[in-house]
Coordinates of C-alpha atoms in Angstrom, one line a residue:
M1 CA 17.0 10.2 17.3
Y2 CA 15.1 7.4 15.7
I3 CA 12.8 7.1 12.7
V4 CA 9.9 4.8 13.7
V5 CA 8.4 2.5 11.0
T6 CA 5.3 0.7 12.0
G7 CA 4.3 -2.3 10.0
A8 CA 8.0 -2.6 9.4
A9 CA 8.0 -6.3 8.6
G10 CA 5.1 -5.9 6.2
F11 CA 5.1 -5.1 2.5
I12 CA 5.4 -1.3 2.3
G13 CA 7.0 -0.9 5.7
S14 CA 10.0 -3.2 4.9
N15 CA 10.5 -1.5 1.6
L16 CA 10.7 1.8 3.5
V17 CA 13.2 0.4 6.0
K18 CA 15.4 -0.9 3.1
A19 CA 15.2 2.5 1.3
L20 CA 16.2 4.3 4.5
N21 CA 19.1 2.0 4.8
A22 CA 20.1 2.9 1.3
R23 CA 20.3 6.5 2.4
G24 CA 22.6 5.5 5.3
E25 CA 19.9 5.6 7.9
T26 CA 20.1 2.7 10.4
D27 CA 18.7 4.5 13.5
I28 CA 15.3 2.9 12.9
I29 CA 12.8 1.4 15.4
A30 CA 10.9 -1.3 13.6
V31 CA 7.4 -1.9 15.0
D32 CA 5.1 -4.8 14.0
H33 CA 3.0 -7.6 15.3
L34 CA 4.6 -10.9 14.3
A35 CA 1.6 -13.2 15.0
R36 CA 2.5 -14.4 11.5
A37 CA 6.2 -15.0 12.1
D38 CA 7.2 -15.5 8.5
K39 CA 7.1 -11.7 8.0
F40 CA 10.4 -11.5 9.8
K41 CA 12.1 -12.5 6.5
N42 CA 11.3 -9.0 5.1
L43 CA 13.7 -7.5 7.6
V44 CA 16.6 -10.0 7.3
D45 CA 18.5 -7.8 4.8
C46 CA 17.7 -4.6 6.6
D47 CA 19.6 -2.8 9.4
I48 CA 17.5 -1.5 12.3
A49 CA 18.4 -0.3 15.8
D50 CA 15.6 -2.0 17.7
Y51 CA 12.3 -3.9 17.2
F52 CA 9.1 -3.5 19.3
D53 CA 6.0 -5.5 19.2
R54 CA 3.0 -3.1 18.5
E55 CA 1.6 -3.5 22.0
E56 CA 5.0 -3.0 23.7
F57 CA 5.5 0.1 21.5
L58 CA 2.2 1.6 22.5
D59 CA 2.9 0.9 26.2
R60 CA 6.2 2.7 26.0
L61 CA 4.6 5.7 24.3
E62 CA 2.0 5.8 27.0
Q63 CA 4.7 5.7 29.7
G64 CA 6.6 8.5 28.0
E65 CA 9.7 6.5 27.5
L66 CA 10.3 7.6 23.9
E67 CA 9.3 11.2 24.0
D68 CA 12.7 12.7 23.1
D69 CA 14.0 9.8 21.0
I70 CA 11.8 9.9 17.8
S71 CA 12.5 12.2 14.9
A72 CA 9.6 10.9 12.6
V73 CA 7.0 8.2 12.4
L74 CA 6.2 6.4 9.2
H75 CA 3.0 4.6 10.1
Q76 CA 2.3 1.6 7.8
G77 CA 0.9 -0.8 10.4
A78 CA -2.6 -1.9 9.7
C79 CA -4.8 -4.8 8.9
S80 CA -5.3 -4.5 5.1
D81 CA -7.6 -7.4 4.6
T82 CA -10.7 -5.9 2.8
M83 CA -12.6 -9.1 3.5
E84 CA -12.1 -9.0 7.3
T85 CA -15.5 -9.1 9.0
D86 CA -14.4 -8.5 12.6
G87 CA -15.1 -4.8 12.8
R88 CA -14.0 -4.5 16.4
Y89 CA -10.6 -5.9 15.5
M90 CA -10.3 -3.7 12.5
M91 CA -11.2 -0.5 14.3
R92 CA -8.8 -1.3 17.2
N93 CA -5.9 -2.3 15.0
N94 CA -6.3 0.5 12.4
Y95 CA -8.2 3.4 13.9
R96 CA -7.3 3.4 17.6
Y97 CA -3.7 2.5 16.9
S98 CA -3.4 5.4 14.5
M99 CA -5.2 7.8 16.9
A100 CA -2.7 7.0 19.6
L101 CA 0.2 7.8 17.3
L102 CA -1.4 11.0 16.1
E103 CA -1.8 12.2 19.7
H104 CA 1.7 11.3 20.6
C105 CA 3.2 12.9 17.5
Q106 CA 1.2 16.1 18.0
N107 CA 2.1 16.3 21.7
N108 CA 5.8 15.9 21.0
D109 CA 6.3 17.8 17.7
I110 CA 7.0 14.6 15.7
P111 CA 6.2 14.4 11.9
L112 CA 3.7 11.7 11.1
I113 CA 3.4 10.2 7.7
Y114 CA 0.8 7.5 7.5
A115 CA -0.8 5.0 5.1
S116 CA -4.4 5.8 4.1
S117 CA -6.1 4.0 1.3
A118 CA -8.0 4.5 -2.0
S119 CA -10.6 2.2 -0.5
V120 CA -12.2 5.3 1.2
Y121 CA -13.6 6.2 -2.2
G122 CA -15.7 3.0 -2.4
A123 CA -17.5 2.6 -5.7
G124 CA -17.2 6.3 -6.6
K125 CA -15.8 7.4 -9.9
T126 CA -14.1 10.6 -8.7
F127 CA -10.9 10.2 -6.8
V128 CA -10.2 13.6 -5.4
E129 CA -9.2 14.1 -1.7
E130 CA -12.6 15.6 -0.7
R131 CA -15.2 14.4 1.7
A132 CA -17.9 14.5 -1.0
H133 CA -16.3 11.6 -2.9
E134 CA -15.7 9.3 0.1
A135 CA -18.0 6.3 0.8
P136 CA -16.1 3.1 1.8
L137 CA -17.6 -0.3 1.0
N138 CA -16.1 -2.3 3.8
V139 CA -14.9 -1.9 7.4
Y140 CA -11.3 -1.7 6.3
G141 CA -12.1 1.3 4.1
Y142 CA -14.2 2.7 7.0
S143 CA -11.3 2.5 9.4
K144 CA -9.1 4.4 7.0
F145 CA -11.8 6.9 6.3
L146 CA -12.5 7.6 10.0
F147 CA -8.9 8.3 10.7
D148 CA -8.6 10.6 7.7
Q149 CA -11.6 12.6 9.2
A150 CA -9.8 12.8 12.5
V151 CA -6.7 14.1 10.8
R152 CA -8.7 16.7 8.9
R153 CA -10.0 18.1 12.2
V154 CA -6.4 18.4 13.6
L155 CA -4.7 19.8 10.5
P156 CA -5.7 23.5 11.0
D157 CA -4.1 23.6 14.4
R158 CA -1.4 21.0 14.0
T159 CA 1.9 21.3 15.9
S160 CA 3.9 19.2 13.6
P161 CA 3.6 17.8 10.0
I162 CA 0.8 15.2 9.3
V163 CA 0.7 13.5 5.9
G164 CA -1.8 10.9 4.9
L165 CA -1.1 8.9 1.7
R166 CA -4.0 7.2 0.0
Y167 CA -2.4 4.2 -1.6
F168 CA -4.0 2.8 -4.7
N169 CA -3.2 -0.7 -5.9
V170 CA 0.4 -1.2 -4.7
Y171 CA 2.5 -4.1 -6.1
G172 CA 6.2 -5.0 -5.7
P173 CA 8.8 -7.0 -3.7
R174 CA 8.3 -8.1 -0.1
E175 CA 4.6 -8.8 -0.4
Q176 CA 4.7 -12.6 -0.4
H177 CA 3.5 -13.0 3.2
K178 CA 0.2 -11.3 2.3
G179 CA -1.2 -14.4 0.6
R180 CA -4.6 -13.8 -1.0
M181 CA -4.2 -10.1 -0.2
A182 CA -1.0 -9.8 -2.3
S183 CA -1.2 -7.8 -5.5
V184 CA -2.6 -9.3 -8.7
A185 CA 0.9 -9.1 -10.3
W186 CA 2.1 -11.5 -7.5
H187 CA -0.8 -13.8 -8.0
F188 CA -0.5 -13.8 -11.8
F189 CA 3.2 -14.7 -11.6
N190 CA 2.5 -17.6 -9.3
Q191 CA -0.6 -18.8 -11.2
Y192 CA 1.4 -19.0 -14.4
R193 CA 4.3 -20.8 -12.8
Q194 CA 2.0 -23.3 -11.1
E195 CA -0.8 -23.8 -13.7
G196 CA 0.6 -22.4 -17.0
K197 CA -2.2 -19.8 -17.1
I198 CA -3.5 -16.6 -15.5
K199 CA -7.0 -16.3 -14.3
L200 CA -9.0 -13.1 -14.6
F201 CA -12.6 -12.2 -13.8
E202 CA -15.2 -12.3 -16.5
G203 CA -17.0 -9.0 -17.3
S204 CA -18.7 -7.2 -14.5
D205 CA -20.1 -3.8 -13.6
G206 CA -20.3 -2.9 -17.3
Y207 CA -16.7 -3.9 -18.0
A208 CA -15.6 -6.6 -20.5
A209 CA -13.6 -9.6 -19.3
G210 CA -10.4 -8.6 -17.7
E211 CA -11.1 -4.9 -18.5
Q212 CA -11.9 -3.8 -14.9
Q213 CA -9.4 -1.0 -14.3
R214 CA -7.3 0.0 -11.3
D215 CA -4.5 2.5 -10.7
F216 CA -1.7 0.0 -10.2
V217 CA 1.3 1.7 -8.5
S218 CA 4.8 0.2 -7.9
V219 CA 6.0 0.1 -4.3
E220 CA 9.1 1.8 -5.6
D221 CA 7.1 4.9 -6.3
V222 CA 5.2 4.6 -3.0
V223 CA 8.6 4.6 -1.1
K224 CA 9.8 7.6 -3.1
V225 CA 6.7 9.7 -2.2
N226 CA 7.0 8.7 1.5
L227 CA 10.6 9.9 1.6
Y228 CA 9.7 13.0 -0.3
F229 CA 7.4 14.1 2.5
L230 CA 10.0 13.0 5.1
D231 CA 12.4 15.4 3.4
H232 CA 9.9 18.2 3.0
P233 CA 8.2 18.7 6.5
Q234 CA 6.7 22.0 5.4
Y235 CA 3.9 20.1 3.7
S236 CA 0.9 18.5 5.5
G237 CA -2.4 17.1 4.2
I238 CA -4.0 14.0 2.7
F239 CA -2.7 13.0 -0.8
N240 CA -3.6 10.4 -3.3
L241 CA -0.7 8.1 -4.2
G242 CA -1.1 6.2 -7.5
T243 CA 0.1 6.7 -11.0
G244 CA -2.8 8.9 -12.1
C245 CA -3.6 6.4 -14.9
A246 CA -6.1 3.5 -14.7
E247 CA -5.0 0.3 -16.4
S248 CA -6.8 -3.0 -16.9
F249 CA -6.2 -6.3 -15.3
N250 CA -5.6 -7.6 -18.8
A251 CA -2.7 -5.1 -19.0
V252 CA -1.1 -6.5 -15.8
A253 CA -1.5 -10.1 -17.1
L254 CA 0.0 -9.1 -20.5
A255 CA 3.0 -7.4 -18.8
T256 CA 3.5 -10.5 -16.6
L257 CA 3.4 -12.9 -19.5
N258 CA 5.6 -10.8 -21.7
A259 CA 8.2 -10.2 -19.0
L260 CA 8.5 -14.0 -18.4
A261 CA 8.6 -14.7 -22.2
Q262 CA 11.3 -12.2 -22.8
R263 CA 13.3 -13.5 -19.8
D264 CA 13.2 -16.9 -21.6
G265 CA 14.4 -15.4 -24.8
K266 CA 10.9 -15.6 -26.5
A267 CA 9.0 -12.9 -28.3
A268 CA 6.3 -10.8 -26.7
R269 CA 2.8 -11.5 -27.7
S270 CA -0.5 -9.6 -27.9
L271 CA -3.3 -10.1 -25.4
K272 CA -5.3 -11.9 -28.1
E273 CA -2.4 -14.3 -28.8
W274 CA -2.0 -15.1 -25.1
V275 CA -5.7 -15.8 -24.8
A276 CA -5.6 -18.0 -27.9
A277 CA -2.7 -19.9 -26.4
G278 CA -4.6 -20.7 -23.2
A279 CA -2.3 -18.6 -21.0
I280 CA -5.2 -16.4 -19.9
E281 CA -8.5 -17.8 -18.7
Y282 CA -11.6 -15.8 -17.6
V283 CA -13.5 -17.1 -14.6
P284 CA -16.9 -16.1 -13.1
F285 CA -17.0 -13.0 -11.0
P286 CA -17.3 -14.1 -7.3
P287 CA -20.8 -13.4 -5.9
Q288 CA -19.3 -12.4 -2.5
L289 CA -17.7 -9.4 -4.1
V290 CA -20.8 -8.0 -5.7
G291 CA -21.3 -4.5 -4.4
K292 CA -18.0 -4.6 -2.6
Y293 CA -15.6 -4.3 -5.5
Q294 CA -13.9 -1.3 -7.1
S295 CA -14.1 -1.9 -10.8
Y296 CA -12.3 1.4 -11.6
T297 CA -9.8 3.5 -9.7
Q298 CA -7.6 6.4 -10.9
A299 CA -5.8 8.7 -8.6
D300 CA -6.1 12.4 -9.1
L301 CA -2.6 13.6 -8.5
K302 CA -3.1 17.4 -8.6
K303 CA -2.5 17.8 -4.8
L304 CA 0.6 15.7 -4.9
R305 CA 2.0 17.5 -7.9
A306 CA 1.1 20.9 -6.3
V307 CA 3.5 20.3 -3.4
G308 CA 6.4 19.7 -5.8
Y309 CA 6.5 16.0 -6.4
K310 CA 7.5 15.8 -10.0
E311 CA 8.8 12.3 -10.6
K312 CA 7.1 10.2 -13.2
M313 CA 5.5 7.0 -11.9
F314 CA 6.1 3.6 -13.4
D315 CA 3.4 2.5 -15.8
V316 CA 2.2 -1.2 -15.6
A317 CA 4.3 -2.3 -18.6
T318 CA 7.5 -1.0 -16.9
G319 CA 6.8 -1.5 -13.2
V320 CA 5.3 -5.0 -13.5
A321 CA 8.2 -6.1 -15.7
R322 CA 10.7 -4.9 -13.1
Y323 CA 8.8 -6.8 -10.4
I324 CA 8.4 -10.0 -12.4
E325 CA 12.2 -10.0 -12.9
T326 CA 12.7 -9.7 -9.2
L327 CA 10.3 -12.6 -8.6
A328 CA 11.9 -14.8 -11.3
R329 CA 15.4 -14.2 -9.9
A330 CA 14.2 -15.4 -6.4
E331 CA 12.9 -18.7 -7.7

């Protein structure tokens, strides 16, 4: 029996494959779409049983070739570009793809753990897994929102576990291929290495410069939660996956700079000191993001904790420092 990981060459998918390998699991079918071939590098140090292109995988499911071969599906495959304007592509790639997997898993008693997104909450200030708080601002968020609604309709009569995980702002290793959609921690590290400074947005939406806040969560924690549900098939539902604590972009910049400073044997500095040294620069807020930008997110973790997940999440100071060390070693 195989565990299927879709989006396996991507950011979270490849971290899941690596974590499964660490548990001794190598009977893994990796599914992805390598139109951007450089993503293959994320799987070079991983052990898998087979690789299918997304379209080939869907064809095999439709033909019934894998009905008795799959023990679980970890569905991470999606277009995560929040600036994508081709709604037809987004809905086909994110919504219809997910619906096909949901149908197959329910028809064959296969647990499905899939990636949802905090983008479903839009500009709201309440991040609780309830329909009343969901109003996505872009077609990416809508594609995730629509699939969550489909899952809610199925949950009462499900034949096998279904778990949706609403990722907040994930950062960590194996995201380099994402380019402009990579985490701010990745961008901050590269900006500082290339330009000697980190650029943050000026004040917007009532927030001071760099003080817009997000729930930044390490991919290490994201992987642990996915594996928790894989190990506990008695649970189903849609769950937030963040740290439960909003932190500012200034905090991420500070953690990045201090991690690099300490790696070079230098003392940590305060935010004010780094700004004075010219290592942090505030730039105008992009007009194309007005009305489409989440200035504040903070996961409500009550549902996740209620099903027994007790591990503490990395805060920005700890998680970003661990990530920066990984990036610096790879230089």
